[in-house]
Tab-separated table of C-alpha atoms in Angstrom:
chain	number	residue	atom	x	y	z
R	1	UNK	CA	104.350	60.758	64.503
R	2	UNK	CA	103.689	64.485	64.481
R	3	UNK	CA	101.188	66.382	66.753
R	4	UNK	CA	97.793	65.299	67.715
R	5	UNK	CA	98.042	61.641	68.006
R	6	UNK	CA	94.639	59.659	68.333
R	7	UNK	CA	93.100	63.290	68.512
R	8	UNK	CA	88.716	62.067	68.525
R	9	UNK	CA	89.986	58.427	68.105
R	10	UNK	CA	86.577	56.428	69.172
R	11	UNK	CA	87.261	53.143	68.584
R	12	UNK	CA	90.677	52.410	66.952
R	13	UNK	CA	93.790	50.879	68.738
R	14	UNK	CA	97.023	52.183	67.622
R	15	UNK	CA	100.809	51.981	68.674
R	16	UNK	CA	103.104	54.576	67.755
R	17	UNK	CA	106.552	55.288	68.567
R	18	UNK	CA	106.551	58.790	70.022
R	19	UNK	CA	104.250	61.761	69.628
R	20	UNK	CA	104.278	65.630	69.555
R	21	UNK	CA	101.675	67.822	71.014
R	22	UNK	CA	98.736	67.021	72.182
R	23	UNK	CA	98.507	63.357	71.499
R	24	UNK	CA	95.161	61.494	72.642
R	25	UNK	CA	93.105	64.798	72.751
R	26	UNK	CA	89.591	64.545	73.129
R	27	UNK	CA	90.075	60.481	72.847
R	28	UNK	CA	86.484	59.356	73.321
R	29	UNK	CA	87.123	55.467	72.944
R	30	UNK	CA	90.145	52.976	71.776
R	31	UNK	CA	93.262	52.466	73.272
R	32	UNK	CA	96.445	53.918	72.422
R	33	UNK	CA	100.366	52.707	73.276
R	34	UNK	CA	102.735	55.097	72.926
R	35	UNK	CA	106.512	53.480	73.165
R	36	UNK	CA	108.278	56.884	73.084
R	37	UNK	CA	108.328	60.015	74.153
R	38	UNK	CA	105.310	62.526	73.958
R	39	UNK	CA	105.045	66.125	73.489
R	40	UNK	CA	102.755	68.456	75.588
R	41	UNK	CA	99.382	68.558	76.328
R	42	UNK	CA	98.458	64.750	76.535
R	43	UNK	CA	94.985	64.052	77.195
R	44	UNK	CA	93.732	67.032	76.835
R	45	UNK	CA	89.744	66.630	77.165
R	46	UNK	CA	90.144	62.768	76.977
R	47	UNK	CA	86.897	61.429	78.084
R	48	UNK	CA	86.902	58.011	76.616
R	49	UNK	CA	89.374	55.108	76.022
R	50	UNK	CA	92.808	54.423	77.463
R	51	UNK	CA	96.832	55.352	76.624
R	52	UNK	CA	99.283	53.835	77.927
R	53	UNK	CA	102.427	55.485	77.782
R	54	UNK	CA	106.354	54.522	78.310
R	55	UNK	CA	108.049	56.694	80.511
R	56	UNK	CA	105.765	59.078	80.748
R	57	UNK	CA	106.960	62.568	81.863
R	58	UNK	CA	103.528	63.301	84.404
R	59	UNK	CA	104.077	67.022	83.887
R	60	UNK	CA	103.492	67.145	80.050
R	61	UNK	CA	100.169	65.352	80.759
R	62	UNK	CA	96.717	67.875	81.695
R	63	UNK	CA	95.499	65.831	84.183
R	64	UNK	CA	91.988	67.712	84.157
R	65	UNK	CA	89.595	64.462	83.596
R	66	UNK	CA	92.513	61.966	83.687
R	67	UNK	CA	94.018	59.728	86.473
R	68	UNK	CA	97.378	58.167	85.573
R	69	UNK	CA	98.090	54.943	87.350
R	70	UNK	CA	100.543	51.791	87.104
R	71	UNK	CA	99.814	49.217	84.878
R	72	UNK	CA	97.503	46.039	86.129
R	73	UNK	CA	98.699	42.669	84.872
R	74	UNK	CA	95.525	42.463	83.009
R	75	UNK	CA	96.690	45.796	81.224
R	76	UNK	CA	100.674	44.723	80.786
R	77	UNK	CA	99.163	41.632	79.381
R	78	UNK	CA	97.052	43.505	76.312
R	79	UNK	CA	100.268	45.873	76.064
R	80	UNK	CA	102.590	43.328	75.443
R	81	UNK	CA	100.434	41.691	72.719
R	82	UNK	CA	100.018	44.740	71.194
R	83	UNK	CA	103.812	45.371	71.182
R	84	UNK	CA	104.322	41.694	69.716
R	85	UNK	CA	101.988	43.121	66.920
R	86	UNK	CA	103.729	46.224	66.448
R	87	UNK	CA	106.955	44.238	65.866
R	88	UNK	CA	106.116	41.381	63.726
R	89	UNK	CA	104.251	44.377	60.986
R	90	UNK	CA	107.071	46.653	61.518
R	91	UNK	CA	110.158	44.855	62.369
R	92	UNK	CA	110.342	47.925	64.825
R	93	UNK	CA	113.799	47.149	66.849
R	94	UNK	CA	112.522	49.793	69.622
R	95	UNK	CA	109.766	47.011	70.844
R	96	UNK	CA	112.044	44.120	70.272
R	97	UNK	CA	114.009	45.681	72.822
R	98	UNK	CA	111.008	46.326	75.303
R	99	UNK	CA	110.196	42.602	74.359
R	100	UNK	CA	113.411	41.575	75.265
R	101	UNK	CA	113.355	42.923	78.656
R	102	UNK	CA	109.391	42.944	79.329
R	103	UNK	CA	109.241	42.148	83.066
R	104	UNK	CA	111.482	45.485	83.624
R	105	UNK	CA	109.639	47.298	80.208
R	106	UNK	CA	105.915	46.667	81.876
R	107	UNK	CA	106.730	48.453	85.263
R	108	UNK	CA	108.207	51.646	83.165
R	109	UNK	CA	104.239	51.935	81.400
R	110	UNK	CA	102.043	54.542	83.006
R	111	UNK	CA	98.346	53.960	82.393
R	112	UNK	CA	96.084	57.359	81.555
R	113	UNK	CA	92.480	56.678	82.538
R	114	UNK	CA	89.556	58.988	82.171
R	115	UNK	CA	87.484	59.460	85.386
R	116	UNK	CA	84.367	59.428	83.454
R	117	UNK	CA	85.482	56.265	81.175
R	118	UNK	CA	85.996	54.668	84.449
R	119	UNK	CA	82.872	55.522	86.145
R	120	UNK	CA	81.106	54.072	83.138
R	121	UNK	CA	82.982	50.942	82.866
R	122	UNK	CA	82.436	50.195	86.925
R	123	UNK	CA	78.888	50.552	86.019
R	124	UNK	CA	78.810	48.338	83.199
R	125	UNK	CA	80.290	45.285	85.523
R	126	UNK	CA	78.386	45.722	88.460
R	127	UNK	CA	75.027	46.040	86.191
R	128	UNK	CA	76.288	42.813	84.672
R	129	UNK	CA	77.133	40.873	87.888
R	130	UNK	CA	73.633	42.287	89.200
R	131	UNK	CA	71.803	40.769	86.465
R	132	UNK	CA	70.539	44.520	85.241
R	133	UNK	CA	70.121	46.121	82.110
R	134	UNK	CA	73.523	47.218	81.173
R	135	UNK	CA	72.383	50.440	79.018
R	136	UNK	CA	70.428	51.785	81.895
R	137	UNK	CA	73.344	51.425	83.779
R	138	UNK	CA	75.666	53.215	81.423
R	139	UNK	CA	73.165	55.914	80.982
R	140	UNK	CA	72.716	56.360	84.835
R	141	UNK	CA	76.711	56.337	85.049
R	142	UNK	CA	77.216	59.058	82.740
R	143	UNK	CA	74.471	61.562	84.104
R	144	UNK	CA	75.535	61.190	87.764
């Protein structure tokens, strides 16, 4: 796709196969899997949601409210799924090759996580394990 990939997404999931510019920009929510390679400027303002990205090149990301970290198995799990997906609509032969060779294909996935997403999403679990209200929780997380 061109530039601006999943700019404001706030919900949707989506799988592309390489970006320009700027891709997940301001991403408040959704997930996004990009199998190729990106332009500049990822993650620019990303508050929300999560990319996950194949051989990401760190230095084109702006790593101003963004940590990028290895996959969990939890993650690789929903990735891989979502690459199955992408295939069987699009008969795409780039994830039938990442399918083909998955154990190797999940390690090469970075993960970029918003601090503040994360913050949030802590807060949500331990509210829930605590028994609490889970929208006071949120709200608390995201004024502190």
């Amino acid at each position: 796709v061109g530039e601006r990939f999943c700019v404001r997404n706030s919900g949707a999931t989506a799988v592309v196969e390489g970006t320009g510019d700027h891709a997940c920009e301001y991403m408040t929510g959704g997930r996004a899997v990009i199998l190729g390679r990106t332009g500049r400027n990822v993650a620019a303002g990303m508050s929300g949601g999560i990319a996950y990205v194949l051989d990401l090149v760190p230095e084109r990301v702006n790593t101003e409210m963004v940590d990028l970290e290895p996959l969990t198995d939890e993650d690789a799990g929903f990735v891989r799924d979502l690459v199955e997906k992408h295939m069987a609509e699009t008969g795409s032969t780039v994830a039938e090759k990442l399918l083909a060779e998955w154990e190797t294909a999940a390690g090469r996935f970075t993960k970029i996580m918003p601090r503040d997403y994360r913050r949030v999403l802590e807060a949500m679990a331990k509210a829930e394990a605590e028994g609490r209200d889970v929208d006071e929780a949120i709200m608390a997380a995201a004024q502190s």
